[in-house]
Amino acid sequence: MAAVAILAVCAGCGIGRSGEGSAGERLDRGWDRYRLGEFSLALKDFEAVAQSAQPGSSNHLAALYAQATTWNLRRPDEDTARAERLYRQVIALAPTNDLAAWSWLALARRKSVPVGGETPPLQPQVEAYQEVIDRFPFHLAGEEAFLHQQAARLEQPDEARTREVLAALETFLRTHPQSPWRGAAYGLVEHCCAMLGLREQRVDAVFQAWRAAEAETTNRTSNLSWTYWKIATLAEFETGDFTMAREYYRKFIAEYPTEQRVFLAKQELKRMDELEERIRGQEQP
Amino acid sequence: MIARAWSFLRRNFALLFVAAVFAWSVFAIVSYRKVGMPPGAKIQLRIGHWQLEAGVREAFDRLAEEYRRLHPEVSIVQDAIPESSYGTWMTTQLMGGTAPDMIEVGSGLPYNVLLGYHSRYFVPLTPYVNEPNPYNRGTPLEGVPWQKTYKDGMRGSYVGELTQYMTVPLAQFGIRVFYNRNLLRKLTGLDEAPHDYRAFIRVCETIRGRSDEQGRPYTPITSSGYHAGMWDGFMCAPLTYGAVRRVDFNRDGAVGSDELFVGFKTGQIGFDFPPYEARFRMLRELTDQFQTGFTGLGRDEAVFLFAQQRAVFITTGTWDAGSLVEQARGVFEVGIMDFPAPARDDPEFGAIVQGPVYENPSAAFAFAITRTSRYPEVALDFLRFLGSRGWNQELNRIIGWIPAIQGASVSPLVKAFEPHLEGVFGAFPVDGLGGETGIKWGQQFSLFQVHQTDYKQMVAEFLPFYLTRGVEELAELHRNRRRGVRGDEQFVAGVRARAMAGSGEEAVARWSGYRGMTAGRLFSRNLGAAQLQTRLDAGVVTNAVGPYEFSPEVVARVRARLAGGDREVR
């Protein structure tokens, strides 16, 4: 009687149903759990798929990669040694698979983890990223590795290094005309130009980053207030191109009328007028 | 027979008890859900919120009735839950799959938990906020995307981490000065409180010099630890706005605590900066009008003084407007005014004040649609109804709050609460660099507020500590930023997995979101800090051009362009 009742209650609560679903569904559910921070439950899903899937099959690789990611990034109770073994297992099973590329990148990213909040040594990072770049030069993961590599180099500012990074980024943009990472690459170019005082190129980089982002976005509501603001202030204070500055301050005011910076934008429009008036006044005979 | 039954009962009491409670729960839930189904209704929607203030439940009932006139098959029931237990209630309802169809979001849970709930339990609304709201038909907002009909463009509804709009806000809030008109008239002869700062202070001085029949002096402004920050935030702190031009090194339009520290260290700014001095002079003049010991008082004690007609002025928000007016009903007339501001020709502050005070128009009182809703499309339609110009106006008229939709008229009571959408803001985040300098500042500032120190002494005590200890705190701030990379890495891995699982346009959008997050959170995470550190390492630069100053090179370019006859349209 008691057993029947317990079974009935269990059935009502849905206990015992968690194991249902295809491998794909379990992987999806595992990632949902990962995203919610329920790492142990996520691992159960991933492990179940890994055990039941054909070794080397896409589900098997996906489950191994998912386990590796969870052990690598879960907090607390991370197990980075196990994560590394799993990533290497994916690489060994299918060295040219997409997931192998992402596994290589994950291994490289391990070198960028700050210890005690301090910047990790640069050279091991550069070398680890280079390995991914060399293996997958035109893969999303390889291109991402390249950008991580440049960002790591820029984190430790030095003029010569910044120039090298700028040159590398320019080469990347030339040799990867179809890369979806171009917008992000231009973002780093802009930073280099800021550090090196390359004013015109900096404004150009902001425009290029914007165009690249526009070309790929499907979000009709993307917020351009920061882009407008950046172009306007760079044009006003870096290149002295008041025509461009006025155009983008006005766009900013028109499209984002309740933004905190609107008052500042209006003040800047007035200040540019005043500066020009002053200069005209000085130059009159 | 009875003995056997008794024996069975004794042996299985626990199990039977559980079974009985379970049966009762099922009955209670089912019968609760049947409550309020009027005849003819086929669909029942539930809406959960924590607003127990007067008017909110009445407003929902009234609007539900109006909605039912248009859609007789739908009835709406409210779950009004006290704010203190709202987070727990919401969690259990969501996890148990028994959450209402629409649920108010924003209180009782930390952001990271809420983020998980958004992802798991709520319906993304992005496609719908880009469509026109059909209930705006026949108004100037007809055909306008719903999102654009909001005064704040639904800014607060966008969850950046998910790149989705997740909630529908229904009201705005604001803070203003309330005053006792009768007492003001009696003590000063004025019918209206002055809006000019100097005249306001004079009126306060007059009130301070008056006593009642028993010789007890009147208090011009009743304040407390809760209220003092509002006076400071709306009147004194905005005087510091000018610091943006000096130390907003990354030109994002605001001064960060790290930028301010680097500004102090490199000689770009100091406590002798006139707007900073002005802020504390005004604060001193203002706190002189508060009752003695205000920092130790709570919110209710300050309100009590106002309700007892012992004080003329008090500040609070729209949320308290109704109850303050209610307390005063039949006793005295309540006036509502904007915070007084110095005139342009004010001898002391006129040169410092650059404009009115900016108020973020962000809308709140926001509702999400739960994934467990059996009728999500009907829930969406009801929220569209509440978020349309006419009905949002009606909802807020009944409650006494500010409508969130453009062009919706405001009740006379809250007319004065309409936010200023253009203006200045504070730029002195001296307490945000780190724990120790923050505490030190808090101590000195408290002493200043209660007249136990003056500005000069306060600066003398704080500045040396700030400049020395701040170096380590800035480094720690940077370390904390780097430590945060682990959390971001974990997050973007989840986003990447979702992108990998997608197909078609959905996959394109997800990959685009992934790249945006990776660029923003990982590539450029520490680059701003690196730039600031470079500036700090360069030390004091006395002839540096401020971020919003025209360099000689820029002036030369403008001069050359004007000389060349380069025509420009203004």
Short mmCIF file of N, CA and C in Angstrom, two decimals, chain A residues 2 5 31 34-36 38-39 65 69 73-75 99 102 109 113-114 116-119 140 144 147-148 151 154-155 157 180-181 184 188 191 194-195 199-200 216 218-221 226 229 233-234 236-240 242-243 246 250 257-264 266-268 271 273 275-277 279-280 282-283, chain B residues 8 15 116-117 120 130 147 151-152 155 158 165 241 244-245 250-254 354-356 358 361 421-425 479 482-483 485-486 489-490 493-498 500-501 508-509 511-512 514-515 518-519 522-523 526-527 530-531 534 547-551 553-555 557-559 561-563 568-570:
data_model
loop_
_atom_site.label_atom_id
_atom_site.label_comp_id
_atom_site.label_asym_id
_atom_site.label_seq_id
_atom_site.Cartn_x
_atom_site.Cartn_y
_atom_site.Cartn_z
N ALA A 2 1.85 1.26 0.96
CA ALA A 2 2.74 2.42 1.07
C ALA A 2 3.57 2.59 -0.20
N ALA A 5 1.51 4.02 -2.89
CA ALA A 5 1.28 5.46 -2.68
C ALA A 5 2.52 6.26 -3.06
N TRP A 31 22.75 21.93 -21.58
CA TRP A 31 23.25 23.31 -21.75
C TRP A 31 22.34 24.32 -21.07
N TYR A 34 23.38 24.18 -17.61
CA TYR A 34 24.68 24.86 -17.49
C TYR A 34 24.45 26.36 -17.38
N ARG A 35 23.61 26.90 -18.27
CA ARG A 35 23.38 28.34 -18.29
C ARG A 35 22.71 28.83 -17.01
N LEU A 36 21.96 27.93 -16.36
CA LEU A 36 21.32 28.30 -15.11
C LEU A 36 22.22 28.04 -13.90
N GLU A 38 23.32 25.14 -12.95
CA GLU A 38 23.08 23.81 -12.34
C GLU A 38 24.05 22.82 -12.99
N PHE A 39 25.32 22.97 -12.61
CA PHE A 39 26.38 22.26 -13.32
C PHE A 39 26.34 20.74 -13.11
N TYR A 65 32.70 17.54 -25.33
CA TYR A 65 33.04 18.97 -25.32
C TYR A 65 32.24 19.69 -24.23
N THR A 69 33.78 21.63 -21.05
CA THR A 69 33.47 23.04 -20.78
C THR A 69 32.94 23.21 -19.37
N LEU A 73 34.77 25.41 -16.52
CA LEU A 73 34.27 26.74 -16.16
C LEU A 73 33.31 26.75 -14.97
N ARG A 74 32.91 25.59 -14.47
CA ARG A 74 31.99 25.60 -13.34
C ARG A 74 32.70 26.17 -12.12
N ARG A 75 31.95 26.88 -11.30
CA ARG A 75 32.47 27.37 -10.02
C ARG A 75 31.39 27.17 -9.00
N LEU A 99 34.47 21.09 -33.21
CA LEU A 99 34.64 21.05 -31.76
C LEU A 99 36.11 20.89 -31.36
N TRP A 102 37.29 24.46 -31.28
CA TRP A 102 36.87 25.15 -30.06
C TRP A 102 37.59 24.58 -28.84
N ARG A 109 42.75 29.42 -23.87
CA ARG A 109 42.18 30.40 -22.94
C ARG A 109 42.59 30.12 -21.50
N VAL A 113 43.86 32.84 -17.83
CA VAL A 113 43.14 32.99 -16.56
C VAL A 113 44.03 33.73 -15.57
N PRO A 114 43.57 34.88 -15.06
CA PRO A 114 44.41 35.62 -14.13
C PRO A 114 44.56 34.88 -12.81
N GLY A 116 45.07 35.29 -8.95
CA GLY A 116 44.98 36.34 -7.93
C GLY A 116 44.67 37.69 -8.54
N GLY A 117 44.06 37.71 -9.67
CA GLY A 117 43.69 38.97 -10.31
C GLY A 117 44.83 39.61 -11.08
N GLU A 118 46.02 39.02 -11.02
CA GLU A 118 47.16 39.62 -11.74
C GLU A 118 47.15 39.16 -13.20
N THR A 119 47.70 40.02 -14.07
CA THR A 119 47.77 39.68 -15.48
C THR A 119 48.67 38.46 -15.66
N LEU A 140 36.23 30.08 -37.19
CA LEU A 140 35.79 31.07 -36.19
C LEU A 140 36.65 31.03 -34.93
N GLU A 144 39.01 33.90 -33.55
CA GLU A 144 38.82 34.42 -32.19
C GLU A 144 40.14 34.35 -31.42
N LEU A 147 42.29 37.29 -32.18
CA LEU A 147 41.88 38.52 -31.52
C LEU A 147 42.19 38.49 -30.02
N HIS A 148 42.03 37.31 -29.40
CA HIS A 148 42.44 37.19 -27.99
C HIS A 148 43.94 37.46 -27.86
N ALA A 151 44.51 41.16 -28.07
CA ALA A 151 44.00 41.84 -26.87
C ALA A 151 44.95 41.62 -25.69
N LEU A 154 47.84 43.89 -26.00
CA LEU A 154 47.51 45.29 -25.72
C LEU A 154 47.27 45.57 -24.25
N GLU A 155 47.02 44.50 -23.50
CA GLU A 155 46.77 44.69 -22.08
C GLU A 155 48.01 45.15 -21.34
N PRO A 157 50.60 47.63 -22.01
CA PRO A 157 50.88 48.67 -23.00
C PRO A 157 52.37 48.95 -23.21
N PRO A 180 33.49 37.14 -39.88
CA PRO A 180 32.49 37.85 -39.06
C PRO A 180 33.11 38.57 -37.86
N TRP A 181 34.41 38.32 -37.64
CA TRP A 181 35.09 38.98 -36.53
C TRP A 181 35.66 40.34 -36.92
N ALA A 184 34.93 43.26 -34.50
CA ALA A 184 35.73 43.19 -33.27
C ALA A 184 37.18 43.58 -33.55
N LEU A 188 39.64 46.68 -31.91
CA LEU A 188 41.01 46.66 -31.38
C LEU A 188 41.90 47.64 -32.15
N HIS A 191 41.52 50.92 -30.59
CA HIS A 191 42.28 51.05 -29.35
C HIS A 191 43.76 51.33 -29.65
N ALA A 194 44.16 54.86 -30.61
CA ALA A 194 44.05 55.76 -29.46
C ALA A 194 45.39 55.81 -28.72
N MET A 195 46.00 54.64 -28.55
CA MET A 195 47.27 54.57 -27.82
C MET A 195 48.39 55.26 -28.59
N ARG A 199 44.85 59.81 -35.02
CA ARG A 199 43.50 60.33 -34.86
C ARG A 199 42.57 60.00 -36.02
N GLU A 200 43.02 60.27 -37.24
CA GLU A 200 42.13 60.03 -38.39
C GLU A 200 41.81 58.53 -38.51
N GLU A 216 26.20 42.41 -40.35
CA GLU A 216 25.86 41.07 -39.88
C GLU A 216 24.69 41.03 -38.91
N THR A 218 21.09 41.21 -37.10
CA THR A 218 19.69 41.00 -37.47
C THR A 218 18.79 41.74 -36.48
N ASN A 219 19.45 42.42 -35.54
CA ASN A 219 18.70 43.10 -34.50
C ASN A 219 18.34 44.52 -34.95
N ARG A 220 17.07 44.72 -35.25
CA ARG A 220 16.65 46.03 -35.75
C ARG A 220 16.70 47.10 -34.67
N THR A 221 16.81 46.67 -33.44
CA THR A 221 16.74 47.64 -32.35
C THR A 221 18.12 47.93 -31.77
N TRP A 226 26.06 54.85 -28.45
CA TRP A 226 27.48 54.89 -28.12
C TRP A 226 28.31 55.14 -29.38
N TRP A 229 27.92 58.78 -30.34
CA TRP A 229 28.61 59.61 -29.35
C TRP A 229 30.13 59.57 -29.58
N THR A 233 32.42 62.81 -30.59
CA THR A 233 33.46 63.35 -29.71
C THR A 233 34.85 63.20 -30.33
N LEU A 234 35.08 62.10 -31.05
CA LEU A 234 36.39 61.96 -31.71
C LEU A 234 36.55 63.02 -32.78
N GLU A 236 35.14 65.92 -32.88
CA GLU A 236 35.27 67.25 -32.28
C GLU A 236 36.65 67.45 -31.65
N PHE A 237 37.10 66.50 -30.87
CA PHE A 237 38.31 66.74 -30.07
C PHE A 237 39.59 66.12 -30.62
N GLU A 238 39.45 65.18 -31.54
CA GLU A 238 40.67 64.53 -32.06
C GLU A 238 41.02 65.03 -33.46
N THR A 239 40.03 65.11 -34.33
CA THR A 239 40.35 65.49 -35.71
C THR A 239 39.88 66.90 -36.05
N GLY A 240 39.10 67.51 -35.16
CA GLY A 240 38.63 68.88 -35.44
C GLY A 240 37.68 68.94 -36.63
N PHE A 242 34.44 69.41 -37.42
CA PHE A 242 33.20 69.85 -36.76
C PHE A 242 31.96 69.48 -37.58
N THR A 243 32.12 69.32 -38.89
CA THR A 243 30.96 68.93 -39.71
C THR A 243 30.48 67.55 -39.26
N ARG A 246 29.10 67.63 -35.66
CA ARG A 246 27.72 68.17 -35.59
C ARG A 246 26.72 67.12 -36.09
N ARG A 250 23.88 65.55 -33.61
CA ARG A 250 22.46 65.76 -33.95
C ARG A 250 21.71 64.43 -34.09
N PRO A 257 16.65 60.97 -27.51
CA PRO A 257 16.38 62.26 -26.85
C PRO A 257 16.36 62.19 -25.32
N THR A 258 16.21 61.00 -24.77
CA THR A 258 16.17 60.93 -23.30
C THR A 258 17.49 60.45 -22.70
N GLU A 259 18.50 60.32 -23.51
CA GLU A 259 19.82 59.87 -23.04
C GLU A 259 20.44 60.93 -22.12
N GLN A 260 21.18 60.46 -21.13
CA GLN A 260 21.80 61.37 -20.17
C GLN A 260 22.72 62.39 -20.85
N ARG A 261 23.36 61.99 -21.96
CA ARG A 261 24.38 62.86 -22.57
C ARG A 261 23.82 63.92 -23.51
N VAL A 262 22.50 63.97 -23.67
CA VAL A 262 21.91 64.93 -24.62
C VAL A 262 22.29 66.36 -24.24
N PHE A 263 22.23 66.68 -22.96
CA PHE A 263 22.56 68.04 -22.52
C PHE A 263 24.01 68.37 -22.89
N LEU A 264 24.89 67.40 -22.65
CA LEU A 264 26.31 67.58 -22.98
C LEU A 264 26.48 67.76 -24.49
N LYS A 266 24.34 68.99 -26.61
CA LYS A 266 23.89 70.34 -26.98
C LYS A 266 24.92 71.40 -26.58
N GLN A 267 25.53 71.18 -25.43
CA GLN A 267 26.58 72.12 -25.00
C GLN A 267 27.75 72.09 -25.99
N GLU A 268 28.07 70.88 -26.48
CA GLU A 268 29.20 70.77 -27.42
C GLU A 268 28.87 71.43 -28.75
N ARG A 271 29.50 74.99 -28.12
CA ARG A 271 30.93 75.31 -27.95
C ARG A 271 31.65 75.35 -29.30
N ASP A 273 30.28 76.15 -32.16
CA ASP A 273 29.88 77.43 -32.77
C ASP A 273 30.70 78.57 -32.19
N LEU A 275 33.64 78.53 -30.72
CA LEU A 275 35.05 78.49 -31.12
C LEU A 275 35.21 79.07 -32.52
N GLU A 276 34.32 78.67 -33.41
CA GLU A 276 34.41 79.18 -34.79
C GLU A 276 34.17 80.69 -34.82
N GLU A 277 33.22 81.15 -34.03
CA GLU A 277 32.96 82.59 -33.97
C GLU A 277 34.20 83.32 -33.49
N ILE A 279 37.33 82.38 -33.66
CA ILE A 279 38.38 82.34 -34.67
C ILE A 279 38.07 83.35 -35.78
N ARG A 280 36.83 83.37 -36.21
CA ARG A 280 36.44 84.33 -37.27
C ARG A 280 36.69 85.76 -36.79
N GLN A 282 38.85 86.77 -34.62
CA GLN A 282 40.30 87.06 -34.56
C GLN A 282 40.86 87.34 -35.93
N GLU A 283 40.28 86.71 -36.94
CA GLU A 283 40.87 86.84 -38.28
C GLU A 283 40.34 87.99 -39.09
N PHE B 8 -4.92 0.00 11.45
CA PHE B 8 -4.42 0.44 10.14
C PHE B 8 -4.07 1.93 10.17
N LEU B 15 1.64 8.34 6.48
CA LEU B 15 1.36 8.30 5.05
C LEU B 15 -0.03 8.87 4.75
N GLY B 116 18.91 34.26 -14.66
CA GLY B 116 18.61 32.86 -14.92
C GLY B 116 17.12 32.65 -15.12
N TYR B 117 16.32 33.34 -14.32
CA TYR B 117 14.86 33.22 -14.44
C TYR B 117 14.38 33.75 -15.79
N ARG B 120 15.07 31.17 -18.31
CA ARG B 120 14.39 29.89 -18.18
C ARG B 120 12.86 29.99 -18.15
N ASN B 130 8.87 45.42 -31.24
CA ASN B 130 9.17 46.09 -32.51
C ASN B 130 7.93 46.28 -33.38
N GLN B 147 7.93 49.72 -28.63
CA GLN B 147 9.11 50.15 -27.88
C GLN B 147 9.31 51.67 -27.98
N LYS B 151 8.39 56.48 -23.04
CA LYS B 151 9.19 57.67 -22.79
C LYS B 151 10.68 57.31 -22.71
N ASP B 152 10.99 56.15 -22.21
CA ASP B 152 12.40 55.76 -22.08
C ASP B 152 12.81 54.75 -23.15
N ARG B 155 14.09 51.16 -22.29
CA ARG B 155 15.50 50.90 -22.01
C ARG B 155 15.70 49.86 -20.90
N TYR B 158 15.38 45.85 -21.63
CA TYR B 158 16.34 45.12 -22.45
C TYR B 158 17.35 44.42 -21.54
N TYR B 165 14.42 41.89 -25.23
CA TYR B 165 13.51 42.65 -24.37
C TYR B 165 12.67 41.62 -23.62
N TYR B 241 28.87 68.59 -11.88
CA TYR B 241 28.83 68.16 -13.29
C TYR B 241 30.06 68.60 -14.09
N VAL B 244 33.09 66.50 -15.43
CA VAL B 244 33.07 65.64 -16.62
C VAL B 244 34.12 66.14 -17.62
N ARG B 245 34.18 67.44 -17.82
CA ARG B 245 35.11 67.99 -18.82
C ARG B 245 36.56 67.82 -18.40
N ASN B 250 37.77 58.74 -20.77
CA ASN B 250 37.35 57.90 -21.90
C ASN B 250 36.18 58.51 -22.67
N ARG B 251 35.80 59.70 -22.29
CA ARG B 251 34.73 60.46 -22.94
C ARG B 251 33.46 59.63 -23.13
N ASP B 252 33.06 58.96 -22.06
CA ASP B 252 31.78 58.25 -22.16
C ASP B 252 30.64 59.07 -21.58
N GLY B 253 30.96 60.30 -21.17
CA GLY B 253 29.91 61.20 -20.69
C GLY B 253 29.66 61.10 -19.20
N ALA B 254 30.50 60.38 -18.47
CA ALA B 254 30.34 60.28 -17.02
C ALA B 254 31.71 60.09 -16.38
N GLN B 354 25.02 74.69 -14.54
CA GLN B 354 25.03 74.72 -16.01
C GLN B 354 23.67 74.38 -16.62
N GLY B 355 22.75 73.91 -15.79
CA GLY B 355 21.44 73.57 -16.34
C GLY B 355 20.58 72.87 -15.30
N PRO B 356 19.39 72.46 -15.69
CA PRO B 356 18.53 71.72 -14.75
C PRO B 356 19.13 70.34 -14.47
N TYR B 358 19.30 66.41 -14.59
CA TYR B 358 18.81 65.31 -15.44
C TYR B 358 18.17 64.23 -14.57
N PRO B 361 14.61 58.75 -17.18
CA PRO B 361 13.18 58.48 -17.29
C PRO B 361 12.83 57.00 -17.29
N LEU B 421 14.28 65.64 -18.86
CA LEU B 421 15.00 64.73 -19.74
C LEU B 421 16.32 65.30 -20.24
N GLU B 422 16.57 66.54 -19.91
CA GLU B 422 17.85 67.14 -20.29
C GLU B 422 18.41 67.86 -19.09
N GLY B 423 19.69 67.65 -18.83
CA GLY B 423 20.27 68.38 -17.72
C GLY B 423 21.57 67.78 -17.24
N VAL B 424 21.97 68.29 -16.09
CA VAL B 424 23.28 67.91 -15.55
C VAL B 424 23.14 66.79 -14.53
N PHE B 425 24.26 66.24 -14.14
CA PHE B 425 24.26 65.12 -13.19
C PHE B 425 25.56 65.16 -12.39
N ARG B 479 42.32 44.41 -10.54
CA ARG B 479 42.41 42.95 -10.31
C ARG B 479 41.02 42.34 -10.29
N ARG B 482 39.79 41.82 -13.66
CA ARG B 482 40.38 40.63 -14.30
C ARG B 482 39.76 39.35 -13.73
N ARG B 483 39.53 39.36 -12.40
CA ARG B 483 38.94 38.16 -11.78
C ARG B 483 37.59 37.85 -12.41
N VAL B 485 36.74 37.83 -15.29
CA VAL B 485 36.82 37.18 -16.60
C VAL B 485 36.31 35.73 -16.51
N ARG B 486 36.47 35.10 -15.36
CA ARG B 486 36.02 33.70 -15.23
C ARG B 486 34.50 33.61 -15.40
N GLU B 489 33.65 34.24 -19.00
CA GLU B 489 34.03 33.09 -19.83
C GLU B 489 32.96 31.99 -19.72
N GLN B 490 32.51 31.77 -18.50
CA GLN B 490 31.47 30.77 -18.27
C GLN B 490 30.19 31.17 -19.03
N ALA B 493 30.49 30.91 -22.90
CA ALA B 493 30.50 29.50 -23.35
C ALA B 493 29.07 28.99 -23.50
N GLY B 494 28.19 29.41 -22.62
CA GLY B 494 26.77 29.04 -22.72
C GLY B 494 26.13 29.67 -23.94
N VAL B 495 26.49 30.91 -24.21
CA VAL B 495 25.94 31.60 -25.39
C VAL B 495 26.45 30.91 -26.67
N ARG B 496 27.73 30.53 -26.65
CA ARG B 496 28.31 29.86 -27.83
C ARG B 496 27.61 28.52 -28.09
N ALA B 497 27.34 27.79 -27.01
CA ALA B 497 26.67 26.49 -27.16
C ALA B 497 25.29 26.69 -27.79
N ARG B 498 24.61 27.76 -27.37
CA ARG B 498 23.29 28.03 -27.93
C ARG B 498 23.41 28.36 -29.42
N MET B 500 25.79 27.31 -31.43
CA MET B 500 26.14 26.07 -32.14
C MET B 500 24.90 25.22 -32.40
N ALA B 501 23.94 25.29 -31.46
CA ALA B 501 22.74 24.46 -31.58
C ALA B 501 21.71 25.05 -32.53
N VAL B 508 22.40 32.67 -37.06
CA VAL B 508 23.15 33.89 -37.44
C VAL B 508 23.04 34.91 -36.32
N ALA B 509 21.82 35.10 -35.81
CA ALA B 509 21.61 36.09 -34.75
C ALA B 509 22.36 35.69 -33.48
N TRP B 511 25.08 33.76 -33.22
CA TRP B 511 26.53 33.93 -33.38
C TRP B 511 26.90 35.41 -33.31
N SER B 512 26.03 36.25 -33.87
CA SER B 512 26.29 37.68 -33.82
C SER B 512 26.31 38.15 -32.36
N TYR B 514 26.95 36.30 -29.80
CA TYR B 514 28.15 35.71 -29.16
C TYR B 514 29.38 36.57 -29.42
N ARG B 515 29.53 36.98 -30.68
CA ARG B 515 30.71 37.79 -31.01
C ARG B 515 30.67 39.14 -30.30
N THR B 518 31.66 38.49 -26.73
CA THR B 518 33.08 38.14 -26.61
C THR B 518 33.94 39.39 -26.77
N ALA B 519 33.58 40.23 -27.74
CA ALA B 519 34.36 41.46 -27.96
C ALA B 519 34.25 42.38 -26.75
N LEU B 522 35.39 40.15 -23.27
CA LEU B 522 36.70 39.49 -23.18
C LEU B 522 37.80 40.28 -23.87
N PHE B 523 37.62 40.64 -25.14
CA PHE B 523 38.72 41.33 -25.84
C PHE B 523 39.05 42.67 -25.18
N ASN B 526 39.99 44.66 -20.38
CA ASN B 526 41.00 45.35 -19.57
C ASN B 526 41.69 46.49 -20.31
N LEU B 527 41.23 46.79 -21.51
CA LEU B 527 41.96 47.80 -22.30
C LEU B 527 41.78 49.21 -21.74
N ALA B 530 44.01 49.60 -18.87
CA ALA B 530 45.40 49.76 -19.31
C ALA B 530 45.67 51.21 -19.71
N GLN B 531 44.71 51.82 -20.41
CA GLN B 531 44.87 53.22 -20.83
C GLN B 531 44.96 54.15 -19.63
N THR B 534 48.28 53.85 -17.86
CA THR B 534 49.32 54.59 -18.59
C THR B 534 49.30 56.06 -18.18
N PRO B 547 39.91 66.14 -21.49
CA PRO B 547 39.25 65.33 -22.53
C PRO B 547 38.24 66.10 -23.38
N TYR B 548 37.70 67.18 -22.83
CA TYR B 548 36.71 67.96 -23.60
C TYR B 548 37.26 69.36 -23.89
N GLU B 549 38.57 69.47 -23.98
CA GLU B 549 39.16 70.76 -24.35
C GLU B 549 39.68 70.66 -25.77
N PHE B 550 39.69 71.79 -26.47
CA PHE B 550 40.22 71.82 -27.83
C PHE B 550 41.73 71.97 -27.75
N SER B 551 42.44 71.00 -28.29
CA SER B 551 43.90 71.07 -28.28
C SER B 551 44.34 72.13 -29.29
N GLU B 553 46.20 71.78 -31.69
CA GLU B 553 46.16 71.16 -33.02
C GLU B 553 44.75 71.22 -33.61
N VAL B 554 43.77 70.93 -32.78
CA VAL B 554 42.38 70.97 -33.25
C VAL B 554 42.00 72.42 -33.61
N VAL B 555 42.40 73.35 -32.77
CA VAL B 555 42.09 74.76 -33.06
C VAL B 555 42.73 75.17 -34.38
N ARG B 557 43.40 73.26 -36.91
CA ARG B 557 42.65 72.63 -38.00
C ARG B 557 41.37 73.41 -38.30
N VAL B 558 40.69 73.80 -37.24
CA VAL B 558 39.44 74.55 -37.44
C VAL B 558 39.77 75.88 -38.11
N ARG B 559 40.84 76.49 -37.64
CA ARG B 559 41.25 77.78 -38.21
C ARG B 559 41.56 77.61 -39.70
N ARG B 561 40.51 75.34 -41.74
CA ARG B 561 39.30 75.04 -42.50
C ARG B 561 38.48 76.31 -42.73
N LEU B 562 38.38 77.15 -41.70
CA LEU B 562 37.60 78.38 -41.84
C LEU B 562 38.29 79.33 -42.83
N ALA B 563 39.60 79.35 -42.75
CA ALA B 563 40.36 80.23 -43.65
C ALA B 563 40.22 79.76 -45.10
N GLU B 568 30.15 75.10 -44.11
CA GLU B 568 29.57 74.07 -43.25
C GLU B 568 28.15 74.45 -42.86
N VAL B 569 27.31 73.48 -42.88
CA VAL B 569 25.91 73.73 -42.51
C VAL B 569 25.78 73.56 -41.02
N ARG B 570 25.22 74.52 -40.34
CA ARG B 570 25.01 74.39 -38.90
C ARG B 570 23.63 73.87 -38.60
#
